[in-house]
Amino acid sequence: MHILTINGPNLDLLGSREKDIYGKDNLESIENQLHKVARELKISIDCKQSNHEGEIVDWIGQAKDKIDGIIINPAGYTHTSVAIRDAISAVNIPTIEVHLSNVHAREEFRRHSFIVSVCVGQICGFGASSYELALRGLILLLSK
Ligand code: DQA
């Protein structure tokens, strides 16, 4: 089983960015934890990050027929990107939307996601653990 994790804009700054909201873990440590869980679950995982919408759209398109499941934190693009939404819809790969923070308990504009309606579901508010929960949930779903 091959899983792709995509992190969107400014998530390369985790660990120094608004630590009171996003926590102290940097992206490298989050990805290391995902690799550890992937070894435990005996699956393969590829982790990517980009600040560019088109690059994220390209990666989703290239995943077609190669990747079994996607975990995506679209970050700011969650609330703006029809293009990422259309890419997920086009490839028809089970996808989970992830956020470190509870987007529903923050500013009004963060409550709307263009992405979630083409996803299996959304996990948010668990900090860095949101990713591990998403990975375990996705594997449970794909194993059924
Ligand atoms: C985020 C929430 C988004 O609203 C925000 O733009 C981010 C991070 C999160 O993981 O909590 O960049 O996706």
PDB file of N, CA and C in Angstrom, residues 67-110:
ATOM      1  N   ILE A  67      -0.957   5.640  -6.339  1.00  0.00           N
ATOM      2  CA  ILE A  67      -1.077   5.867  -4.891  1.00  0.00           C
ATOM      3  C   ILE A  67      -2.447   5.379  -4.420  1.00  0.00           C
ATOM      4  N   ASP A  68      -2.459   4.711  -3.256  1.00  0.00           N
ATOM      5  CA  ASP A  68      -3.727   4.145  -2.743  1.00  0.00           C
ATOM      6  C   ASP A  68      -4.512   5.127  -1.876  1.00  0.00           C
ATOM      7  N   GLY A  69      -3.819   6.061  -1.242  1.00  0.00           N
ATOM      8  CA  GLY A  69      -4.508   7.005  -0.371  1.00  0.00           C
ATOM      9  C   GLY A  69      -3.670   8.261  -0.180  1.00  0.00           C
ATOM     10  N   ILE A  70      -4.353   9.388   0.028  1.00  0.00           N
ATOM     11  CA  ILE A  70      -3.660  10.672   0.202  1.00  0.00           C
ATOM     12  C   ILE A  70      -4.065  11.296   1.535  1.00  0.00           C
ATOM     13  N   ILE A  71      -3.059  11.837   2.239  1.00  0.00           N
ATOM     14  CA  ILE A  71      -3.307  12.670   3.425  1.00  0.00           C
ATOM     15  C   ILE A  71      -2.845  14.067   3.053  1.00  0.00           C
ATOM     16  N   ILE A  72      -3.744  15.037   3.147  1.00  0.00           N
ATOM     17  CA  ILE A  72      -3.361  16.394   2.732  1.00  0.00           C
ATOM     18  C   ILE A  72      -3.709  17.424   3.786  1.00  0.00           C
ATOM     19  N   ASN A  73      -2.710  18.268   4.110  1.00  0.00           N
ATOM     20  CA  ASN A  73      -2.985  19.489   4.857  1.00  0.00           C
ATOM     21  C   ASN A  73      -2.802  20.617   3.852  1.00  0.00           C
ATOM     22  N   PRO A  74      -3.907  21.102   3.268  1.00  0.00           N
ATOM     23  CA  PRO A  74      -3.771  22.121   2.220  1.00  0.00           C
ATOM     24  C   PRO A  74      -3.444  23.504   2.787  1.00  0.00           C
ATOM     25  N   ALA A  75      -3.380  23.607   4.129  1.00  0.00           N
ATOM     26  CA  ALA A  75      -3.061  24.872   4.830  1.00  0.00           C
ATOM     27  C   ALA A  75      -3.965  25.994   4.295  1.00  0.00           C
ATOM     28  N   GLY A  76      -3.401  27.133   3.942  1.00  0.00           N
ATOM     29  CA  GLY A  76      -4.222  28.262   3.503  1.00  0.00           C
ATOM     30  C   GLY A  76      -5.070  27.946   2.267  1.00  0.00           C
ATOM     31  N   TYR A  77      -4.591  27.020   1.418  1.00  0.00           N
ATOM     32  CA  TYR A  77      -5.352  26.657   0.198  1.00  0.00           C
ATOM     33  C   TYR A  77      -6.655  25.918   0.515  1.00  0.00           C
ATOM     34  N   THR A  78      -6.781  25.428   1.749  1.00  0.00           N
ATOM     35  CA  THR A  78      -8.036  24.787   2.172  1.00  0.00           C
ATOM     36  C   THR A  78      -9.221  25.708   1.879  1.00  0.00           C
ATOM     37  N   HIS A  79      -8.990  26.987   2.158  1.00  0.00           N
ATOM     38  CA  HIS A  79     -10.082  27.954   2.166  1.00  0.00           C
ATOM     39  C   HIS A  79     -10.216  28.703   0.845  1.00  0.00           C
ATOM     40  N   THR A  80      -9.367  28.352  -0.138  1.00  0.00           N
ATOM     41  CA  THR A  80      -9.380  29.122  -1.403  1.00  0.00           C
ATOM     42  C   THR A  80      -9.350  28.270  -2.666  1.00  0.00           C
ATOM     43  N   SER A  81      -8.876  27.014  -2.585  1.00  0.00           N
ATOM     44  CA  SER A  81      -8.467  26.347  -3.826  1.00  0.00           C
ATOM     45  C   SER A  81      -9.481  25.394  -4.458  1.00  0.00           C
ATOM     46  N   VAL A  82     -10.123  25.875  -5.506  1.00  0.00           N
ATOM     47  CA  VAL A  82     -10.976  25.011  -6.331  1.00  0.00           C
ATOM     48  C   VAL A  82     -10.085  24.046  -7.120  1.00  0.00           C
ATOM     49  N   ALA A  83      -8.879  24.495  -7.490  1.00  0.00           N
ATOM     50  CA  ALA A  83      -7.981  23.662  -8.304  1.00  0.00           C
ATOM     51  C   ALA A  83      -7.542  22.400  -7.554  1.00  0.00           C
ATOM     52  N   ILE A  84      -7.217  22.525  -6.271  1.00  0.00           N
ATOM     53  CA  ILE A  84      -6.821  21.337  -5.491  1.00  0.00           C
ATOM     54  C   ILE A  84      -8.028  20.432  -5.293  1.00  0.00           C
ATOM     55  N   ARG A  85      -9.161  21.034  -5.032  1.00  0.00           N
ATOM     56  CA  ARG A  85     -10.397  20.244  -4.898  1.00  0.00           C
ATOM     57  C   ARG A  85     -10.669  19.431  -6.179  1.00  0.00           C
ATOM     58  N   ASP A  86     -10.565  20.099  -7.334  1.00  0.00           N
ATOM     59  CA  ASP A  86     -10.845  19.422  -8.606  1.00  0.00           C
ATOM     60  C   ASP A  86      -9.840  18.302  -8.872  1.00  0.00           C
ATOM     61  N   ALA A  87      -8.577  18.518  -8.476  1.00  0.00           N
ATOM     62  CA  ALA A  87      -7.542  17.494  -8.675  1.00  0.00           C
ATOM     63  C   ALA A  87      -7.882  16.240  -7.864  1.00  0.00           C
ATOM     64  N   ILE A  88      -8.283  16.417  -6.610  1.00  0.00           N
ATOM     65  CA  ILE A  88      -8.634  15.266  -5.750  1.00  0.00           C
ATOM     66  C   ILE A  88      -9.838  14.540  -6.336  1.00  0.00           C
ATOM     67  N   SER A  89     -10.812  15.315  -6.777  1.00  0.00           N
ATOM     68  CA  SER A  89     -12.012  14.732  -7.366  1.00  0.00           C
ATOM     69  C   SER A  89     -11.670  13.951  -8.641  1.00  0.00           C
ATOM     70  N   ALA A  90     -10.737  14.484  -9.418  1.00  0.00           N
ATOM     71  CA  ALA A  90     -10.380  13.867 -10.706  1.00  0.00           C
ATOM     72  C   ALA A  90      -9.677  12.518 -10.539  1.00  0.00           C
ATOM     73  N   VAL A  91      -8.792  12.391  -9.548  1.00  0.00           N
ATOM     74  CA  VAL A  91      -8.007  11.151  -9.432  1.00  0.00           C
ATOM     75  C   VAL A  91      -8.749  10.054  -8.684  1.00  0.00           C
ATOM     76  N   ASN A  92      -9.785  10.466  -7.940  1.00  0.00           N
ATOM     77  CA  ASN A  92     -10.617   9.470  -7.250  1.00  0.00           C
ATOM     78  C   ASN A  92      -9.805   8.552  -6.312  1.00  0.00           C
ATOM     79  N   ILE A  93      -8.897   9.148  -5.549  1.00  0.00           N
ATOM     80  CA  ILE A  93      -8.093   8.411  -4.562  1.00  0.00           C
ATOM     81  C   ILE A  93      -8.614   8.806  -3.175  1.00  0.00           C
ATOM     82  N   PRO A  94      -8.921   7.826  -2.295  1.00  0.00           N
ATOM     83  CA  PRO A  94      -9.391   8.180  -0.953  1.00  0.00           C
ATOM     84  C   PRO A  94      -8.420   9.149  -0.266  1.00  0.00           C
ATOM     85  N   THR A  95      -8.959  10.287   0.165  1.00  0.00           N
ATOM     86  CA  THR A  95      -8.124  11.373   0.694  1.00  0.00           C
ATOM     87  C   THR A  95      -8.679  11.843   2.035  1.00  0.00           C
ATOM     88  N   ILE A  96      -7.765  12.113   2.974  1.00  0.00           N
ATOM     89  CA  ILE A  96      -8.165  12.688   4.263  1.00  0.00           C
ATOM     90  C   ILE A  96      -7.561  14.083   4.390  1.00  0.00           C
ATOM     91  N   GLU A  97      -8.404  15.050   4.743  1.00  0.00           N
ATOM     92  CA  GLU A  97      -7.935  16.411   4.996  1.00  0.00           C
ATOM     93  C   GLU A  97      -7.523  16.524   6.464  1.00  0.00           C
ATOM     94  N   VAL A  98      -6.350  17.087   6.684  1.00  0.00           N
ATOM     95  CA  VAL A  98      -5.789  17.180   8.035  1.00  0.00           C
ATOM     96  C   VAL A  98      -5.444  18.632   8.371  1.00  0.00           C
ATOM     97  N   HIS A  99      -5.676  18.998   9.632  1.00  0.00           N
ATOM     98  CA  HIS A  99      -5.180  20.280  10.141  1.00  0.00           C
ATOM     99  C   HIS A  99      -4.636  20.074  11.543  1.00  0.00           C
ATOM    100  N   LEU A 100      -3.579  20.800  11.849  1.00  0.00           N
ATOM    101  CA  LEU A 100      -3.056  20.760  13.221  1.00  0.00           C
ATOM    102  C   LEU A 100      -4.038  21.419  14.177  1.00  0.00           C
ATOM    103  N   SER A 101      -4.527  22.592  13.795  1.00  0.00           N
ATOM    104  CA  SER A 101      -5.429  23.350  14.673  1.00  0.00           C
ATOM    105  C   SER A 101      -6.881  22.954  14.400  1.00  0.00           C
ATOM    106  N   ASN A 102      -7.752  23.304  15.344  1.00  0.00           N
ATOM    107  CA  ASN A 102      -9.185  23.089  15.127  1.00  0.00           C
ATOM    108  C   ASN A 102      -9.713  24.282  14.333  1.00  0.00           C
ATOM    109  N   VAL A 103      -9.776  24.113  13.010  1.00  0.00           N
ATOM    110  CA  VAL A 103     -10.144  25.231  12.129  1.00  0.00           C
ATOM    111  C   VAL A 103     -11.559  25.743  12.411  1.00  0.00           C
ATOM    112  N   HIS A 104     -12.382  24.906  13.030  1.00  0.00           N
ATOM    113  CA  HIS A 104     -13.781  25.308  13.301  1.00  0.00           C
ATOM    114  C   HIS A 104     -13.899  26.208  14.522  1.00  0.00           C
ATOM    115  N   ALA A 105     -12.825  26.271  15.304  1.00  0.00           N
ATOM    116  CA  ALA A 105     -12.847  27.078  16.533  1.00  0.00           C
ATOM    117  C   ALA A 105     -12.029  28.356  16.368  1.00  0.00           C
ATOM    118  N   ARG A 106     -11.702  28.694  15.100  1.00  0.00           N
ATOM    119  CA  ARG A 106     -10.855  29.863  14.870  1.00  0.00           C
ATOM    120  C   ARG A 106     -11.640  30.939  14.093  1.00  0.00           C
ATOM    121  N   GLU A 107     -10.958  31.695  13.245  1.00  0.00           N
ATOM    122  CA  GLU A 107     -11.669  32.735  12.504  1.00  0.00           C
ATOM    123  C   GLU A 107     -12.731  32.116  11.594  1.00  0.00           C
ATOM    124  N   GLU A 108     -13.761  32.884  11.317  1.00  0.00           N
ATOM    125  CA  GLU A 108     -14.882  32.443  10.482  1.00  0.00           C
ATOM    126  C   GLU A 108     -14.399  31.889   9.123  1.00  0.00           C
ATOM    127  N   PHE A 109     -13.432  32.571   8.481  1.00  0.00           N
ATOM    128  CA  PHE A 109     -13.025  32.159   7.120  1.00  0.00           C
ATOM    129  C   PHE A 109     -12.375  30.780   7.102  1.00  0.00           C
ATOM    130  N   ARG A 110     -11.884  30.310   8.269  1.00  0.00           N
ATOM    131  CA  ARG A 110     -11.253  28.974   8.298  1.00  0.00           C
ATOM    132  C   ARG A 110     -12.275  27.851   8.406  1.00  0.00           C
TER     133      ARG A 110
END
